[in-house]
Amino acid sequence: MKNGKAKELNSHVNIELLKASKDNKGLLKYPKRIKSLTGQGFNIISVAYNPTLEMVAVTKGGQYDNINLTAEYKCTLYIGKFDRHGTIEKLKPYEFNKTDFSTGFASFSMDGMTMYFASDREGGAGGFDIYESKMVGGEWSAPINLGNEVNTAGNEITPSRTADMLLFASDTRAGFGGFDMFKAYEGPS
């Protein structure tokens, strides 16, 4: 990468989403900004695709400090379609976002019909809890808290579902300090 191009990428205030394709030798080309997400006055905190790469969940925030989970700055979840050219289309706010809490860090189940995310909405076990929302009739259902087997009085974020477990980060459970990775299995207690 030429110094001018690297300097250009690093000079932006907002965090932006980039895509890179491979050349005929299999090497990554210079990344390009995804045009539908740039220049809108927000930071992109996380992006997740469903298994078929047709749907995308984007966590946006107004300030970089969203990564630190500060109550002062909120993050918001958006859902959109991802086309084969790498452009996100029809990006709309998740129906159950509110301005008095954060919702974000989403991922999809293996079949793409359930979305997992973290939120510090009222009624949770503590700070950020992990919730699920199911696709029913082409719409996302109201969020359901995954309960005390997963959530604690602290913060649980960045859920990721595999075929047989939910991976997530927690800053409250016994670990090495800060956020540590944990897993939960579905099934009888």
Coordinates of N, CA and C in Angstrom, one line a residue:
M1 N 0.8 -1.2 0.0 CA 0.0 0.0 0.0 C 0.9 1.2 0.0
K2 N 0.6 2.2 -0.8 CA 1.4 3.4 -0.9 C 1.1 4.3 0.3
N3 N 2.1 5.0 0.8 CA 2.0 5.8 2.0 C 0.8 6.8 1.9
G4 N 0.6 7.4 0.7 CA -0.5 8.4 0.6 C -1.9 7.7 0.8
K5 N -2.1 6.5 0.3 CA -3.3 5.8 0.5 C -3.5 5.4 2.0
A6 N -2.5 5.0 2.6 CA -2.6 4.6 4.0 C -2.9 5.8 4.9
K7 N -2.2 6.9 4.6 CA -2.5 8.2 5.3 C -3.9 8.6 5.1
E8 N -4.4 8.5 3.9 CA -5.8 8.9 3.6 C -6.8 8.1 4.4
L9 N -6.6 6.8 4.5 CA -7.5 5.9 5.3 C -7.4 6.3 6.8
N10 N -6.3 6.6 7.3 CA -6.1 6.9 8.7 C -6.5 8.3 9.1
S11 N -6.8 9.2 8.1 CA -7.1 10.6 8.4 C -8.6 10.8 8.7
H12 N -9.4 9.8 8.6 CA -10.9 10.0 8.8 C -11.2 9.9 10.3
V13 N -12.1 10.7 10.7 CA -12.6 10.8 12.1 C -13.5 9.6 12.4
N14 N -14.4 9.3 11.5 CA -15.3 8.1 11.8 C -14.6 6.8 11.4
I15 N -15.1 5.8 12.1 CA -14.6 4.4 11.7 C -15.5 4.0 10.6
E16 N -15.0 3.5 9.5 CA -15.7 3.1 8.3 C -15.6 1.7 8.0
L17 N -16.6 1.2 7.3 CA -16.6 -0.2 6.8 C -15.9 -0.3 5.4
L18 N -15.0 -1.2 5.3 CA -14.3 -1.4 4.0 C -14.5 -2.8 3.5
K19 N -14.3 -2.9 2.2 CA -14.3 -4.3 1.6 C -13.1 -4.4 0.7
A20 N -12.6 -5.6 0.6 CA -11.4 -5.8 -0.3 C -11.7 -7.1 -1.0
S21 N -11.4 -7.1 -2.3 CA -11.6 -8.3 -3.1 C -10.2 -8.8 -3.5
K22 N -10.1 -10.0 -4.0 CA -8.8 -10.6 -4.4 C -8.5 -10.4 -5.9
D23 N -7.3 -10.2 -6.2 CA -6.9 -10.1 -7.6 C -6.7 -11.5 -8.2
N24 N -6.3 -11.6 -9.4 CA -6.2 -12.9 -10.1 C -5.1 -13.8 -9.5
K25 N -4.2 -13.3 -8.6 CA -3.2 -14.1 -8.0 C -3.7 -14.5 -6.6
G26 N -4.9 -14.1 -6.2 CA -5.4 -14.4 -4.9 C -5.0 -13.4 -3.8
L27 N -4.3 -12.3 -4.1 CA -3.9 -11.3 -3.2 C -5.0 -10.3 -3.0
L28 N -5.1 -9.7 -1.8 CA -6.1 -8.7 -1.5 C -5.7 -7.4 -2.2
K29 N -6.7 -6.8 -2.8 CA -6.6 -5.5 -3.5 C -6.7 -4.4 -2.4
Y30 N -6.4 -3.2 -2.8 CA -6.6 -2.0 -1.9 C -8.1 -2.0 -1.5
P31 N -8.4 -1.8 -0.2 CA -9.8 -1.8 0.2 C -10.6 -0.6 -0.2
K32 N -11.9 -0.7 -0.5 CA -12.7 0.4 -0.8 C -13.8 0.5 0.2
R33 N -14.2 1.8 0.4 CA -15.3 2.0 1.4 C -16.6 1.6 0.8
I34 N -17.4 1.0 1.7 CA -18.8 0.7 1.3 C -19.6 2.0 1.3
K35 N -19.9 2.5 0.1 CA -20.4 3.8 0.0 C -21.7 4.1 0.8
S36 N -22.6 3.1 0.9 CA -23.8 3.4 1.6 C -23.7 3.6 3.1
L37 N -22.5 3.4 3.6 CA -22.3 3.6 5.1 C -21.3 4.8 5.4
T38 N -20.8 5.5 4.5 CA -19.8 6.5 4.8 C -20.4 7.9 4.8
G39 N -19.7 8.8 5.5 CA -20.1 10.2 5.5 C -21.5 10.5 6.1
Q40 N -21.9 9.6 7.1 CA -23.2 9.8 7.7 C -23.1 10.3 9.1
G41 N -22.0 10.6 9.6 CA -21.8 11.1 11.0 C -21.9 10.1 12.1
F42 N -21.6 8.9 11.9 CA -21.6 7.9 12.9 C -20.4 7.0 12.7
N43 N -20.1 6.2 13.8 CA -19.1 5.2 13.7 C -19.7 3.8 13.6
I44 N -19.1 3.0 12.8 CA -19.5 1.6 12.7 C -18.8 0.8 13.7
I45 N -19.5 0.2 14.6 CA -18.9 -0.5 15.7 C -18.7 -2.0 15.4
S46 N -19.8 -2.6 14.8 CA -19.7 -4.0 14.5 C -20.6 -4.3 13.3
V47 N -20.3 -5.4 12.5 CA -21.0 -5.8 11.4 C -21.1 -7.3 11.4
A48 N -22.3 -7.8 11.1 CA -22.5 -9.3 11.1 C -23.4 -9.6 9.9
Y49 N -23.1 -10.7 9.2 CA -23.9 -11.2 8.1 C -24.6 -12.5 8.4
N50 N -25.7 -12.7 7.9 CA -26.4 -14.0 8.0 C -25.6 -15.0 7.2
P51 N -25.8 -16.3 7.4 CA -25.1 -17.4 6.6 C -25.1 -17.3 5.1
T52 N -26.2 -16.8 4.6 CA -26.4 -16.7 3.1 C -25.8 -15.4 2.5
L53 N -25.3 -14.5 3.4 CA -24.8 -13.2 3.0 C -25.8 -12.3 2.4
E54 N -27.1 -12.5 2.7 CA -28.2 -11.7 2.2 C -28.6 -10.6 3.1
M55 N -28.4 -10.8 4.4 CA -28.8 -9.8 5.5 C -27.6 -9.4 6.3
V56 N -27.6 -8.2 6.7 CA -26.5 -7.7 7.5 C -27.1 -6.9 8.7
A57 N -26.4 -7.0 9.8 CA -26.7 -6.2 11.0 C -25.5 -5.3 11.3
V58 N -25.8 -4.1 11.4 CA -24.7 -3.1 11.6 C -25.0 -2.3 12.9
T59 N -24.0 -2.3 13.8 CA -24.1 -1.5 15.0 C -23.4 -0.1 14.7
K60 N -24.2 0.9 14.9 CA -23.7 2.3 14.7 C -23.7 3.0 16.0
G61 N -22.7 4.0 16.1 CA -22.7 4.9 17.3 C -22.2 6.2 16.9
G62 N -22.5 7.2 17.7 CA -22.1 8.6 17.4 C -20.7 8.9 17.9
Q63 N -20.2 8.1 18.8 CA -18.8 8.4 19.4 C -18.0 7.1 19.4
Y64 N -16.7 7.2 19.4 CA -15.8 6.1 19.5 C -15.9 5.4 20.8
D65 N -16.3 6.2 21.9 CA -16.4 5.6 23.2 C -17.4 4.5 23.4
N66 N -18.3 4.3 22.4 CA -19.3 3.2 22.5 C -18.6 1.9 22.8
I67 N -17.3 1.7 22.3 CA -16.6 0.5 22.5 C -16.4 0.3 24.0
N68 N -16.3 1.4 24.8 CA -16.1 1.3 26.2 C -17.4 1.1 27.0
L69 N -18.5 1.0 26.3 CA -19.8 0.8 26.9 C -20.2 1.9 27.9
T70 N -19.9 3.1 27.5 CA -20.3 4.2 28.4 C -21.8 4.5 28.2
A71 N -22.4 4.9 29.3 CA -23.8 5.2 29.3 C -24.1 6.5 28.5
E72 N -23.0 7.3 28.4 CA -23.2 8.7 27.8 C -23.5 8.6 26.3
Y73 N -22.9 7.6 25.6 CA -23.0 7.4 24.2 C -23.8 6.1 23.9
K74 N -24.8 6.2 23.1 CA -25.6 5.0 22.8 C -25.2 4.4 21.4
C75 N -25.3 3.1 21.3 CA -25.2 2.5 20.0 C -26.6 1.9 19.5
T76 N -26.7 1.8 18.2 CA -28.0 1.5 17.7 C -27.8 0.4 16.6
L77 N -28.7 -0.5 16.6 CA -28.7 -1.7 15.6 C -29.5 -1.4 14.4
Y78 N -28.9 -1.6 13.2 CA -29.6 -1.4 11.9 C -29.5 -2.8 11.2
I79 N -30.6 -3.0 10.4 CA -30.6 -4.3 9.6 C -30.8 -3.9 8.2
G80 N -30.0 -4.6 7.3 CA -30.1 -4.2 5.9 C -29.9 -5.5 5.0
K81 N -29.9 -5.2 3.7 CA -29.7 -6.3 2.7 C -28.3 -6.0 2.2
F82 N -27.6 -7.1 1.9 CA -26.2 -7.1 1.3 C -26.2 -7.6 -0.1
D83 N -25.9 -6.8 -1.1 CA -25.9 -7.4 -2.4 C -24.6 -8.0 -2.8
R84 N -24.5 -8.7 -3.9 CA -23.3 -9.4 -4.3 C -22.1 -8.5 -4.7
H85 N -22.4 -7.2 -4.8 CA -21.4 -6.2 -5.2 C -20.7 -5.6 -3.9
G86 N -21.2 -6.0 -2.8 CA -20.6 -5.5 -1.5 C -21.2 -4.2 -1.0
T87 N -22.4 -3.9 -1.5 CA -23.1 -2.7 -1.1 C -24.3 -3.1 -0.1
I88 N -24.4 -2.4 0.9 CA -25.5 -2.6 1.9 C -26.6 -1.7 1.4
E89 N -27.8 -2.3 1.2 CA -29.0 -1.6 0.8 C -30.1 -1.7 1.8
K90 N -31.0 -0.7 1.8 CA -32.1 -0.7 2.7 C -31.8 -0.9 4.1
L91 N -30.8 -0.2 4.6 CA -30.4 -0.2 6.0 C -31.4 0.6 6.8
K92 N -32.1 -0.1 7.7 CA -33.1 0.5 8.5 C -32.9 0.2 10.0
P93 N -33.3 1.1 10.9 CA -33.1 0.8 12.3 C -33.9 -0.5 12.7
Y94 N -33.4 -1.3 13.6 CA -34.1 -2.4 14.2 C -35.3 -1.9 14.9
E95 N -36.4 -2.4 14.7 CA -37.7 -1.9 15.2 C -37.7 -1.7 16.7
F96 N -36.9 -2.5 17.5 CA -37.0 -2.4 18.9 C -35.8 -1.6 19.5
N97 N -35.2 -0.7 18.7 CA -34.2 0.3 19.2 C -35.0 1.3 20.0
K98 N -34.4 1.9 21.0 CA -34.9 3.1 21.7 C -33.8 4.1 22.0
T99 N -34.1 5.3 22.2 CA -33.0 6.3 22.4 C -32.5 6.3 23.8
D100 N -33.2 5.6 24.8 CA -32.7 5.6 26.2 C -31.9 4.4 26.5
F101 N -31.5 3.5 25.5 CA -30.6 2.4 25.8 C -29.9 2.1 24.5
S102 N -28.8 1.3 24.6 CA -28.1 0.8 23.5 C -28.5 -0.6 23.0
T103 N -28.4 -0.8 21.7 CA -28.7 -2.1 21.2 C -27.6 -2.4 20.1
G104 N -26.9 -3.5 20.1 CA -25.9 -3.7 19.1 C -25.1 -5.0 19.3
F105 N -24.0 -5.1 18.6 CA -23.1 -6.3 18.6 C -23.8 -7.5 18.2
A106 N -24.6 -7.5 17.1 CA -25.5 -8.6 16.7 C -24.7 -9.7 16.0
S107 N -25.4 -10.9 15.9 CA -24.9 -12.0 15.1 C -26.2 -12.8 14.8
F108 N -26.0 -13.7 13.8 CA -27.1 -14.5 13.4 C -26.9 -16.0 13.7
S109 N -28.0 -16.7 13.9 CA -28.0 -18.2 14.1 C -27.5 -18.8 12.8
M110 N -27.2 -20.1 12.8 CA -26.7 -20.8 11.7 C -27.7 -20.9 10.5
D111 N -29.0 -20.8 10.8 CA -30.1 -20.8 9.8 C -30.5 -19.4 9.4
G112 N -29.9 -18.4 10.1 CA -30.2 -17.0 9.8 C -31.6 -16.5 10.3
M113 N -32.3 -17.4 11.0 CA -33.7 -17.0 11.5 C -33.7 -16.4 12.9
T114 N -32.6 -16.4 13.6 CA -32.5 -15.8 14.9 C -31.4 -14.9 15.0
M115 N -31.6 -13.7 15.5 CA -30.5 -12.7 15.7 C -30.3 -12.6 17.2
Y116 N -29.0 -12.6 17.5 CA -28.6 -12.4 18.9 C -27.9 -11.1 19.0
F117 N -28.1 -10.3 20.1 CA -27.5 -9.0 20.3 C -27.4 -8.7 21.7
A118 N -26.6 -7.6 22.0 CA -26.5 -7.1 23.4 C -27.2 -5.8 23.5
S119 N -27.8 -5.6 24.7 CA -28.5 -4.3 25.0 C -28.5 -4.1 26.5
D120 N -28.5 -2.8 26.8 CA -28.6 -2.4 28.2 C -30.0 -1.8 28.5
R121 N -31.0 -2.4 27.8 CA -32.4 -2.0 28.0 C -32.9 -2.3 29.4
E122 N -33.9 -1.6 29.8 CA -34.6 -1.9 31.1 C -35.1 -3.3 31.2
G123 N -35.0 -3.9 32.4 CA -35.5 -5.2 32.6 C -34.5 -6.3 32.5
G124 N -33.2 -5.9 32.2 CA -32.2 -6.9 32.1 C -31.6 -7.3 33.5
A125 N -30.6 -8.1 33.5 CA -30.0 -8.6 34.7 C -28.9 -7.6 35.3
G126 N -28.5 -6.7 34.4 CA -27.4 -5.7 34.9 C -27.2 -4.7 33.8
G127 N -25.9 -4.6 33.4 CA -25.5 -3.7 32.3 C -26.0 -4.1 31.0
F128 N -25.1 -4.6 30.1 CA -25.6 -5.2 28.8 C -25.9 -6.7 29.0
D129 N -27.0 -7.1 28.5 CA -27.5 -8.5 28.5 C -27.6 -9.0 27.1
I130 N -27.6 -10.3 26.9 CA -27.8 -10.8 25.5 C -29.2 -11.2 25.3
Y131 N -29.7 -10.9 24.2 CA -31.1 -11.1 23.8 C -31.2 -11.8 22.5
E132 N -32.3 -12.4 22.2 CA -32.5 -13.0 20.9 C -33.8 -12.4 20.3
S133 N -33.9 -12.4 19.0 CA -35.1 -12.0 18.2 C -35.2 -12.9 17.0
K134 N -36.4 -13.4 16.8 CA -36.6 -14.4 15.8 C -37.3 -13.8 14.6
M135 N -37.0 -14.3 13.4 CA -37.6 -13.8 12.1 C -38.9 -14.6 12.0
V136 N -40.1 -13.9 12.1 CA -41.4 -14.5 12.0 C -42.2 -13.7 11.0
G137 N -42.6 -14.4 9.9 CA -43.4 -13.7 8.8 C -42.7 -12.5 8.2
G138 N -41.3 -12.6 8.1 CA -40.6 -11.5 7.5 C -40.3 -10.3 8.4
E139 N -40.6 -10.4 9.7 CA -40.3 -9.4 10.6 C -39.6 -10.0 11.9
W140 N -38.8 -9.1 12.5 CA -38.1 -9.6 13.7 C -39.1 -9.5 14.9
S141 N -39.1 -10.5 15.8 CA -39.9 -10.5 16.9 C -39.4 -9.6 18.0
A142 N -40.2 -9.4 19.0 CA -39.7 -8.6 20.2 C -38.6 -9.3 20.9
P143 N -37.6 -8.6 21.4 CA -36.4 -9.3 22.0 C -36.7 -10.1 23.2
I144 N -36.1 -11.2 23.4 CA -36.2 -12.0 24.6 C -34.9 -12.1 25.3
N145 N -34.8 -11.8 26.5 CA -33.6 -11.9 27.3 C -33.2 -13.4 27.5
L146 N -32.0 -13.7 27.3 CA -31.6 -15.1 27.5 C -31.5 -15.6 28.9
G147 N -31.7 -14.8 29.9 CA -31.8 -15.2 31.3 C -30.5 -15.3 32.0
N148 N -30.6 -15.7 33.3 CA -29.5 -15.6 34.2 C -28.4 -16.7 33.9
E149 N -28.7 -17.7 33.1 CA -27.7 -18.7 32.8 C -26.6 -18.1 31.9
V150 N -27.0 -17.0 31.2 CA -26.0 -16.3 30.3 C -25.7 -14.9 30.9
N151 N -26.7 -14.2 31.3 CA -26.5 -12.8 31.7 C -26.3 -12.6 33.2
T152 N -25.5 -11.6 33.6 CA -25.1 -11.4 35.0 C -25.4 -9.9 35.3
A153 N -25.1 -9.5 36.5 CA -25.2 -8.1 36.9 C -24.3 -7.2 36.1
G154 N -23.3 -7.7 35.5 CA -22.3 -6.9 34.7 C -22.7 -6.8 33.2
N155 N -21.7 -7.0 32.3 CA -22.0 -6.8 30.9 C -21.7 -8.1 30.1
E156 N -22.6 -8.5 29.3 CA -22.4 -9.6 28.4 C -22.6 -9.0 27.0
I157 N -21.6 -9.2 26.1 CA -21.7 -8.6 24.7 C -21.2 -9.6 23.7
T158 N -21.2 -9.1 22.5 CA -20.7 -9.8 21.3 C -21.1 -11.3 21.2
P159 N -22.4 -11.6 21.2 CA -22.8 -13.0 21.1 C -22.5 -13.5 19.7
S160 N -22.1 -14.8 19.6 CA -21.9 -15.5 18.3 C -22.4 -16.9 18.5
R161 N -23.3 -17.3 17.6 CA -23.9 -18.6 17.7 C -23.3 -19.6 16.8
T162 N -23.0 -20.8 17.3 CA -22.5 -21.9 16.4 C -23.7 -22.9 16.4
A163 N -23.4 -24.1 15.9 CA -24.5 -25.1 15.8 C -24.9 -25.6 17.2
D164 N -24.0 -25.6 18.1 CA -24.4 -26.2 19.4 C -24.1 -25.3 20.6
M165 N -23.6 -24.1 20.4 CA -23.3 -23.2 21.6 C -23.4 -21.7 21.2
L166 N -23.5 -20.9 22.3 CA -23.5 -19.5 22.1 C -22.2 -19.0 22.8
L167 N -21.3 -18.3 22.0 CA -20.1 -17.7 22.5 C -20.4 -16.2 22.8
F168 N -19.8 -15.7 23.9 CA -20.1 -14.3 24.2 C -18.9 -13.8 25.2
A169 N -18.8 -12.5 25.3 CA -17.9 -11.9 26.2 C -18.6 -11.4 27.5
S170 N -17.9 -11.5 28.6 CA -18.5 -11.1 29.9 C -17.4 -10.4 30.7
D171 N -17.7 -9.3 31.4 CA -16.8 -8.7 32.3 C -17.0 -9.0 33.7
T172 N -17.9 -9.9 34.0 CA -18.3 -10.1 35.4 C -17.9 -11.5 35.9
R173 N -18.0 -12.5 35.1 CA -17.7 -13.9 35.5 C -16.2 -14.0 35.8
A174 N -15.9 -15.0 36.5 CA -14.5 -15.3 36.8 C -13.7 -15.4 35.6
G175 N -12.6 -14.6 35.4 CA -11.8 -14.7 34.2 C -10.5 -14.0 34.5
F176 N -9.9 -13.5 33.5 CA -8.5 -12.9 33.6 C -8.6 -11.4 33.7
G177 N -9.8 -10.8 33.8 CA -10.0 -9.3 33.9 C -10.5 -8.7 32.7
G178 N -11.3 -7.7 32.8 CA -11.9 -7.1 31.6 C -12.9 -8.1 31.0
F179 N -13.0 -8.0 29.7 CA -13.9 -9.0 29.0 C -13.2 -10.3 28.7
D180 N -13.8 -11.4 29.1 CA -13.3 -12.7 28.7 C -14.4 -13.4 27.9
M181 N -14.0 -14.4 27.1 CA -14.9 -15.2 26.3 C -15.5 -16.4 27.1
F182 N -16.8 -16.6 26.9 CA -17.4 -17.7 27.6 C -18.3 -18.4 26.6
K183 N -18.8 -19.6 26.9 CA -19.7 -20.3 26.0 C -20.9 -20.9 26.9
A184 N -22.0 -20.9 26.2 CA -23.2 -21.5 26.9 C -23.8 -22.5 25.9
Y185 N -24.2 -23.7 26.4 CA -24.9 -24.7 25.6 C -26.4 -24.7 25.8
E186 N -27.1 -24.9 24.7 CA -28.5 -25.0 24.8 C -29.0 -26.3 25.2
G187 N -30.0 -26.4 26.1 CA -30.5 -27.7 26.5 C -31.0 -27.6 27.9
P188 N -31.4 -28.7 28.5 CA -31.9 -28.7 29.9 C -30.8 -28.3 30.9
S189 N -31.3 -27.6 31.9 CA -30.3 -27.2 33.0 C -29.8 -28.3 33.8

